[in-house]
PDB file of C-alpha atoms in Angstrom:
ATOM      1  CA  UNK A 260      72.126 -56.473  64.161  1.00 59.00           C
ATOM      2  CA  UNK A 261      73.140 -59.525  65.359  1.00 63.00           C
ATOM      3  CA  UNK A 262      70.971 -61.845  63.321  1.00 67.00           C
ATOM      4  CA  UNK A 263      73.882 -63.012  60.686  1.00 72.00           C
ATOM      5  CA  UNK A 264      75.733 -65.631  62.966  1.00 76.00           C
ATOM      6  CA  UNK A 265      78.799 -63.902  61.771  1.00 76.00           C
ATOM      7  CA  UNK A 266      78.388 -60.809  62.948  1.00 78.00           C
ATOM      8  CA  UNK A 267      78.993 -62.647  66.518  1.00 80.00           C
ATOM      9  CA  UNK A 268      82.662 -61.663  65.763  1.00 82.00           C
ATOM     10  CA  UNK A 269      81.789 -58.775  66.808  1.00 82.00           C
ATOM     11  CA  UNK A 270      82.160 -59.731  70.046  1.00 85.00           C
ATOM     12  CA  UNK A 271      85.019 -61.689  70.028  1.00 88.00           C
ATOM     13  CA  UNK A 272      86.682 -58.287  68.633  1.00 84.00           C
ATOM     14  CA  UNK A 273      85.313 -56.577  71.671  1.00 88.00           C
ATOM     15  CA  UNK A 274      86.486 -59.393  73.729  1.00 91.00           C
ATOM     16  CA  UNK A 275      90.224 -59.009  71.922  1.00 87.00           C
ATOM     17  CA  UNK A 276      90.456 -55.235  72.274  1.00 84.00           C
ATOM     18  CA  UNK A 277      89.854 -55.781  76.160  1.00 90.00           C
ATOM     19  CA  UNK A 278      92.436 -58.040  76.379  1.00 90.00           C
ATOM     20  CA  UNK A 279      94.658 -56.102  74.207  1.00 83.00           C
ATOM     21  CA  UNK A 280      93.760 -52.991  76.736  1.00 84.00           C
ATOM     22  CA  UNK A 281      95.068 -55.154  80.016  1.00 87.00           C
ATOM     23  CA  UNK A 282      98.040 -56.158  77.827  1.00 84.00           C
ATOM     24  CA  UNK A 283      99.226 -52.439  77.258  1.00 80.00           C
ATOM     25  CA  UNK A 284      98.292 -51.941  80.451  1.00 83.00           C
ATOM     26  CA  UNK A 285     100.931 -54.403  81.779  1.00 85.00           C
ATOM     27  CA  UNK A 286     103.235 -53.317  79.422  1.00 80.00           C
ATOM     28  CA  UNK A 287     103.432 -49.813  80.061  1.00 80.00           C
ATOM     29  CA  UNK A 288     103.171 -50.494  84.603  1.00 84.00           C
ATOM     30  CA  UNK A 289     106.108 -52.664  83.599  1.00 82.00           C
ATOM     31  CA  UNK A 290     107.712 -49.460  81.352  1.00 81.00           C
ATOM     32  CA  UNK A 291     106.592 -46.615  81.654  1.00 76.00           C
ATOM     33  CA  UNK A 292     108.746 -44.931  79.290  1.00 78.00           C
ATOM     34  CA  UNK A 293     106.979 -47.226  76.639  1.00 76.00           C
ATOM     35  CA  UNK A 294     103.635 -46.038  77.506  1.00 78.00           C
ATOM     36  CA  UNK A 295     103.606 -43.898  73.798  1.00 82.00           C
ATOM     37  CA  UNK A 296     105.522 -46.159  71.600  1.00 82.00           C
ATOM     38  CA  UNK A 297     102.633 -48.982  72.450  1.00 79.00           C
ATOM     39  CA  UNK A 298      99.604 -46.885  71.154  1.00 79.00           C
ATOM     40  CA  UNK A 299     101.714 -45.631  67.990  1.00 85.00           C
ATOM     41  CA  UNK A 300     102.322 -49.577  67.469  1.00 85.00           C
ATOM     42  CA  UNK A 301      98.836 -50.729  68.509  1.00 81.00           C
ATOM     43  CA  UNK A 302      97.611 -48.122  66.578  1.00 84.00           C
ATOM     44  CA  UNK A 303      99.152 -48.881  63.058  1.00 90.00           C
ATOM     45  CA  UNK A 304      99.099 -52.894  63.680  1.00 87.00           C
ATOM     46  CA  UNK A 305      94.926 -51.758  64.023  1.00 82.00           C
ATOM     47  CA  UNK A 306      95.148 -49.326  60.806  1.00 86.00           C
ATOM     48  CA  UNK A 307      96.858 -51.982  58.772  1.00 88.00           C
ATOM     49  CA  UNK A 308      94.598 -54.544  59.859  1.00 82.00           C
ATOM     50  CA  UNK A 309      90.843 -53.068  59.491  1.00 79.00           C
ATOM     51  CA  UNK A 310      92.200 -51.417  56.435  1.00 83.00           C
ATOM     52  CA  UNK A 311      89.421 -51.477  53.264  1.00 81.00           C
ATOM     53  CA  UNK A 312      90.712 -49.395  50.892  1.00 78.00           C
ATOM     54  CA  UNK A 313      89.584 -48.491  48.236  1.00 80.00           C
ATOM     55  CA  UNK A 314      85.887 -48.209  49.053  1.00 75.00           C
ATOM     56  CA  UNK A 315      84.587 -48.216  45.778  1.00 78.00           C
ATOM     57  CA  UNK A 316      80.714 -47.340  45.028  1.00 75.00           C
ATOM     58  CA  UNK A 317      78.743 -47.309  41.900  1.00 72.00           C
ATOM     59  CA  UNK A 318      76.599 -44.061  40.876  1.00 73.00           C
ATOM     60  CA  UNK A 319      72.816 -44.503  39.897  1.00 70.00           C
ATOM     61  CA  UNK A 320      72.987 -42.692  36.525  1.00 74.00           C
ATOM     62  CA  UNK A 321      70.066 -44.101  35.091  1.00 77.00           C
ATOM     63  CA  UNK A 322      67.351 -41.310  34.382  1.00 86.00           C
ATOM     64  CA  UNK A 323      64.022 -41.749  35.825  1.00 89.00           C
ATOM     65  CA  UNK A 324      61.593 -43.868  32.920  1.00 92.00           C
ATOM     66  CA  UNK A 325      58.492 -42.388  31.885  1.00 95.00           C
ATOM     67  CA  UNK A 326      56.872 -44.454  34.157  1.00 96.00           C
ATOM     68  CA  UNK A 327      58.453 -43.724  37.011  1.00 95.00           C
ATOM     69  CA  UNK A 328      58.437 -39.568  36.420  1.00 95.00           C
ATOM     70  CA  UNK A 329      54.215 -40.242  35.994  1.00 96.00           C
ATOM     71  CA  UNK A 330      53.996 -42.159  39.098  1.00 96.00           C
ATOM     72  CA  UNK A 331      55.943 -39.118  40.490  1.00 95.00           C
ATOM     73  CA  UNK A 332      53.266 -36.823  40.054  1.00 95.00           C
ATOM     74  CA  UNK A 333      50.438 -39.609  41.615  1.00 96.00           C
ATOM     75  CA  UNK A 334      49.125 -38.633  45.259  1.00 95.00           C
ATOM     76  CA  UNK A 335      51.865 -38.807  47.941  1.00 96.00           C
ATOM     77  CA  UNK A 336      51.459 -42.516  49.626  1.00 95.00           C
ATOM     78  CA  UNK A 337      50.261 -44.792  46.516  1.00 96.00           C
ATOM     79  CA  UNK A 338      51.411 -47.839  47.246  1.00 96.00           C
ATOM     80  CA  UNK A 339      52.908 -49.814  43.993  1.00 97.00           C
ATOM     81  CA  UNK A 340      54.614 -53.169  43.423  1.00 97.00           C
ATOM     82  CA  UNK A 341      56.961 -54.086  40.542  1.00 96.00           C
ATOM     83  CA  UNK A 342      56.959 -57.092  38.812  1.00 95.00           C
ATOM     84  CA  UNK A 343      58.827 -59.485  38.482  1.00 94.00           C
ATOM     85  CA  UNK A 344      59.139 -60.092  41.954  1.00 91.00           C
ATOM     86  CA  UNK A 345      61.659 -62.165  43.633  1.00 88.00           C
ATOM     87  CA  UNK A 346      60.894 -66.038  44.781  1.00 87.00           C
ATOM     88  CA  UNK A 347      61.579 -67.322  47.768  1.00 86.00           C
ATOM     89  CA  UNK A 348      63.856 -70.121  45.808  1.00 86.00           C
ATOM     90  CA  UNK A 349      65.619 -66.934  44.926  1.00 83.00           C
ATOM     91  CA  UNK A 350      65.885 -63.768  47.236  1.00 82.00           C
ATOM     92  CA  UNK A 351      66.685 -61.232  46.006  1.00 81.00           C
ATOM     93  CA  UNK A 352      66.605 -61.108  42.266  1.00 82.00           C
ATOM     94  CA  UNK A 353      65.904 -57.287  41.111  1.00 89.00           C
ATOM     95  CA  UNK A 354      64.814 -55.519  44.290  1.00 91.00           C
ATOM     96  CA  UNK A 355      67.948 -53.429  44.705  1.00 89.00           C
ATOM     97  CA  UNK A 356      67.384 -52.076  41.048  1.00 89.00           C
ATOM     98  CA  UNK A 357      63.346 -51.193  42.209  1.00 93.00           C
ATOM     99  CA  UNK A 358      64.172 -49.378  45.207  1.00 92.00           C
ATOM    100  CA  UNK A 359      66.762 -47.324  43.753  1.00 91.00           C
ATOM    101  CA  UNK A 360      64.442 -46.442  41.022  1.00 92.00           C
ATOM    102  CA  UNK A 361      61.721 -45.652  43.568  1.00 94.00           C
ATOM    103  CA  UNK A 362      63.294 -42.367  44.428  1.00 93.00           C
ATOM    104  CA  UNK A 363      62.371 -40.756  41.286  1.00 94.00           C
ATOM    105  CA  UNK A 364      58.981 -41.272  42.877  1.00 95.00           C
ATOM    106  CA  UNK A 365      59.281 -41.277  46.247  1.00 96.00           C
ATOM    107  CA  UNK A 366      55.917 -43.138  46.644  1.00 97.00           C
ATOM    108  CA  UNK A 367      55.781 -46.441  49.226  1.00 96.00           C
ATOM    109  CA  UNK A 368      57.216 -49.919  47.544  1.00 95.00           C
ATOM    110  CA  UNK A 369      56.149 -53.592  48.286  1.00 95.00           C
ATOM    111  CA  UNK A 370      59.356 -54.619  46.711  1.00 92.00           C
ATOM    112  CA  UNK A 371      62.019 -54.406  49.571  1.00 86.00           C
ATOM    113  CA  UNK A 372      65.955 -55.901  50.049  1.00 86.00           C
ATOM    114  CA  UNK A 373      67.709 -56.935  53.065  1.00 82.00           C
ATOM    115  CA  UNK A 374      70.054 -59.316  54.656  1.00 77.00           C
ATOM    116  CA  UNK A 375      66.841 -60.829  56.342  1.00 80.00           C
ATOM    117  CA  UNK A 376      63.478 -61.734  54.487  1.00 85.00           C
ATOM    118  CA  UNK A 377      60.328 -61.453  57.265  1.00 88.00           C
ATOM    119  CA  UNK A 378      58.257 -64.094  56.971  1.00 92.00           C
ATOM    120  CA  UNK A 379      55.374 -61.763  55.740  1.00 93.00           C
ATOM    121  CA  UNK A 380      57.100 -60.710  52.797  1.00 92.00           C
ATOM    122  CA  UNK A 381      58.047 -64.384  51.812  1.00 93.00           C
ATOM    123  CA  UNK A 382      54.104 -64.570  52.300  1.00 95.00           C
ATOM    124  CA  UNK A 383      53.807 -62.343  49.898  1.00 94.00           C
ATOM    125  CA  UNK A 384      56.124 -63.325  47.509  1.00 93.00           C
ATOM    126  CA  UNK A 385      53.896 -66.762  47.506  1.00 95.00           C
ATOM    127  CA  UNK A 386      50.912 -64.899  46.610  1.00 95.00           C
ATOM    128  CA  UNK A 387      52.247 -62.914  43.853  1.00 94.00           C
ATOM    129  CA  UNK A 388      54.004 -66.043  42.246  1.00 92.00           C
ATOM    130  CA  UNK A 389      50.924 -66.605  40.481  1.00 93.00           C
ATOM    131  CA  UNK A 390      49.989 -62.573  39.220  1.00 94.00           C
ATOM    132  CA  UNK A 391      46.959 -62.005  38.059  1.00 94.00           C
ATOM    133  CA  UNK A 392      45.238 -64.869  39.752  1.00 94.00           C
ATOM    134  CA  UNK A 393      42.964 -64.166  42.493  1.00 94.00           C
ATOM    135  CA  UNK A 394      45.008 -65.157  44.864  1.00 95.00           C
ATOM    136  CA  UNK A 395      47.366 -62.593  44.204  1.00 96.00           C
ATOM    137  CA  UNK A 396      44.819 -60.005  43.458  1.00 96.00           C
ATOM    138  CA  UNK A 397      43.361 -60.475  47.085  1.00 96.00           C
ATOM    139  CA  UNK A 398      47.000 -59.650  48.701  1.00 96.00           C
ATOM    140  CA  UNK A 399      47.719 -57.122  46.799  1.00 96.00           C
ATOM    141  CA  UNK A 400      44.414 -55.528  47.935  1.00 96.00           C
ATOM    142  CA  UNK A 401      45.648 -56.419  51.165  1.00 95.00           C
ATOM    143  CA  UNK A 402      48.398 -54.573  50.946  1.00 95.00           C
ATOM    144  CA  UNK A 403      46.411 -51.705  49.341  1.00 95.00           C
ATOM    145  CA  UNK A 404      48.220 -51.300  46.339  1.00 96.00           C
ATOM    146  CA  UNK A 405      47.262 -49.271  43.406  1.00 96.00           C
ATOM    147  CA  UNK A 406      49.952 -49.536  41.297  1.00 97.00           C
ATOM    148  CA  UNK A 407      51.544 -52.824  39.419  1.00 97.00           C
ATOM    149  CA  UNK A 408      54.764 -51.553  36.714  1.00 97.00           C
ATOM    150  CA  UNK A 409      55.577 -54.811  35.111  1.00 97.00           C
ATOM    151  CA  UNK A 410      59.287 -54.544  33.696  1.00 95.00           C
ATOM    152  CA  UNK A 411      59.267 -55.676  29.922  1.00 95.00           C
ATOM    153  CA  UNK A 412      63.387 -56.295  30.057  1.00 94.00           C
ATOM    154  CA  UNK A 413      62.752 -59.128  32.771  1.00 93.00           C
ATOM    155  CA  UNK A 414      60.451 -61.216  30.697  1.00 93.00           C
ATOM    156  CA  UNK A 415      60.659 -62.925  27.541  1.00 92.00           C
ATOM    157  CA  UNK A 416      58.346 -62.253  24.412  1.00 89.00           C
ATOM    158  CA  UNK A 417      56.014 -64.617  25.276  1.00 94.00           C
ATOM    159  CA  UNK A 418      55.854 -64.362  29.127  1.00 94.00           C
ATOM    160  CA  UNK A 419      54.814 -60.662  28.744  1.00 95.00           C
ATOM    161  CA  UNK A 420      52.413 -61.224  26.011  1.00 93.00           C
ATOM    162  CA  UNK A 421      50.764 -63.807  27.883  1.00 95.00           C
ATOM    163  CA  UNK A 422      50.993 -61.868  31.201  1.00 95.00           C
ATOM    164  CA  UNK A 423      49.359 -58.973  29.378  1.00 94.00           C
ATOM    165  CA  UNK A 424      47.031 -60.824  27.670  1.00 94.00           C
ATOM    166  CA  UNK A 425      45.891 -62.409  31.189  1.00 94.00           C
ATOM    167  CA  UNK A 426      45.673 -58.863  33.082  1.00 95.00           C
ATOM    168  CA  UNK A 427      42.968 -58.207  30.184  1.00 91.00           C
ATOM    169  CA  UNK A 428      40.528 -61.034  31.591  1.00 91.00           C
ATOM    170  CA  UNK A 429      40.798 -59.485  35.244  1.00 93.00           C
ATOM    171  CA  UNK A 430      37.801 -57.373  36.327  1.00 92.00           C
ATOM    172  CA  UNK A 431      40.303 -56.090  39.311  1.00 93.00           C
ATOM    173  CA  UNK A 432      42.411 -54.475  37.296  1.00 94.00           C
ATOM    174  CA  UNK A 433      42.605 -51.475  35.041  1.00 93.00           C
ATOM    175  CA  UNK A 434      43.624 -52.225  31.126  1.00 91.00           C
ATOM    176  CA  UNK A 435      47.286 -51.092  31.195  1.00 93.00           C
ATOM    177  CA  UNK A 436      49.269 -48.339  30.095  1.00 94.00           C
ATOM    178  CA  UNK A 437      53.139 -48.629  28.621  1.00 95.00           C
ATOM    179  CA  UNK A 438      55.348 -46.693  29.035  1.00 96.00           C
ATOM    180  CA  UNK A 439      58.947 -46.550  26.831  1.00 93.00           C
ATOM    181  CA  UNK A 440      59.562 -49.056  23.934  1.00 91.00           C
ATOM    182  CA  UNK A 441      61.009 -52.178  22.965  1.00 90.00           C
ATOM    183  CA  UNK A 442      62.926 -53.519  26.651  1.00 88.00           C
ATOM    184  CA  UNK A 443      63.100 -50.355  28.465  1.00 90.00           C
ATOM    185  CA  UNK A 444      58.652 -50.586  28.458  1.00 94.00           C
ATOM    186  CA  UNK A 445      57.420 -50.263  31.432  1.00 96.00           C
ATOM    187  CA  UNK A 446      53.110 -51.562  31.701  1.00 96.00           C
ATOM    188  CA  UNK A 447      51.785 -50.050  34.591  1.00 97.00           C
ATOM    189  CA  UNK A 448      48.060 -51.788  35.761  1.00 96.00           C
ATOM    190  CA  UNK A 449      46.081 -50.069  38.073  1.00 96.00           C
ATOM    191  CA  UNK A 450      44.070 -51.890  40.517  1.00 95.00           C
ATOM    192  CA  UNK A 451      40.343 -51.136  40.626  1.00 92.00           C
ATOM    193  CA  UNK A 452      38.127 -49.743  43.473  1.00 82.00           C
ATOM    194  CA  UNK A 453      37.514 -53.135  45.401  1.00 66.00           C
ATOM    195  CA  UNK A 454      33.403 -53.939  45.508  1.00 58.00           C
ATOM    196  CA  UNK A 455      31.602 -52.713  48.496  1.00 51.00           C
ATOM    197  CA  UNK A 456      29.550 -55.014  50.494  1.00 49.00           C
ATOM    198  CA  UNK A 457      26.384 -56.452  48.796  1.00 50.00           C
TER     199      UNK A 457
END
């Protein structure tokens, strides 16, 4: 957990609160009579400064797409990726959005967030930059995915059309099916069976 350099003051906290501890120690050897007045003091002059209040949250209210309630009813572990994916000039662009939408599905996602990118998945992200090539057909092999949903709202006109119209001219892949209409479609392209050894 320590990975963020600021999380460190974590430690000077703990280092604080010890010397606080000896300090009301002192305090109440010295008085004893004050013993319960310092905790009710220490205690409030903690409340008031730890305080986060309010602790707002936003609800997922979005209903599952037609995409994701099909992919819902695929075999339990089908790996699938959705596009666009985030660069490594720019971590994390929708990821947050795809895993919260994974649990209408519940099936395993490439796409992942967190305060720490492993080098492997910035790998990845390299490979995919360039979807369909065959570059990024061979990792995503690797990674034994079946499943690519390509998110029409995150392209433009032309970048989908051209993306689709690419995906076409790749044996590897499936032709694809949409799902929705207008910028809630959601293409999903299924890899094919990769070729057995001559």
């Amino acid at each position: 957990s320590l990975r963020a350099p600021a999380r460190f003051g974590v430690l000077v906290l703990l280092s604080l609160t010890i010397l606080a501890g000896y300090g009301a120690a002192k305090i109440t050897a010295a008085r004893p009579g004050a013993a319960v007045a310092v905790v009710v003091i220490a205690t409030i002059v903690s409340l008031a400064e730890f305080w986060s209040a309010p602790l707002t949250m936003r609800r997922n209210e979005e209903p599952a797409s037609e995409a994701h309630r099909w992919l819902s009813g695929q075999p339990p572990g089908t790996i699938v990726v959705e596009m666009p994916m985030a660069t490594n000039d720019a971590l994390w662009l929708y990821e947050t959005l795809y895993l919260i939408r994974s649990t209408h599905h519940w099936q395993p996602l490439v796409n992942g967030y967190s305060g720490f990118a492993p080098e492997q998945y910035r790998q990845t992200l390299e490979h995919l930059r360039g979807f369909p090539d065959d570059r990024s057909i061979e990792r995503l092999r690797e990674l034994r995915v079946r499943f690519i949903l390509l998110n029409r709202v995150h392209y433009t006109g032309e970048e989908f059309s051209d993306l689709i119209a690419r995906i076409a001219g790749v044996n590897a892949l499936w032709p694809p099916q949409a799902f929705g209409t207008g910028d809630d479609q959601i293409v999903v392209v299924e890899m094919t069976e990769a070729p057995g050894p001559p």
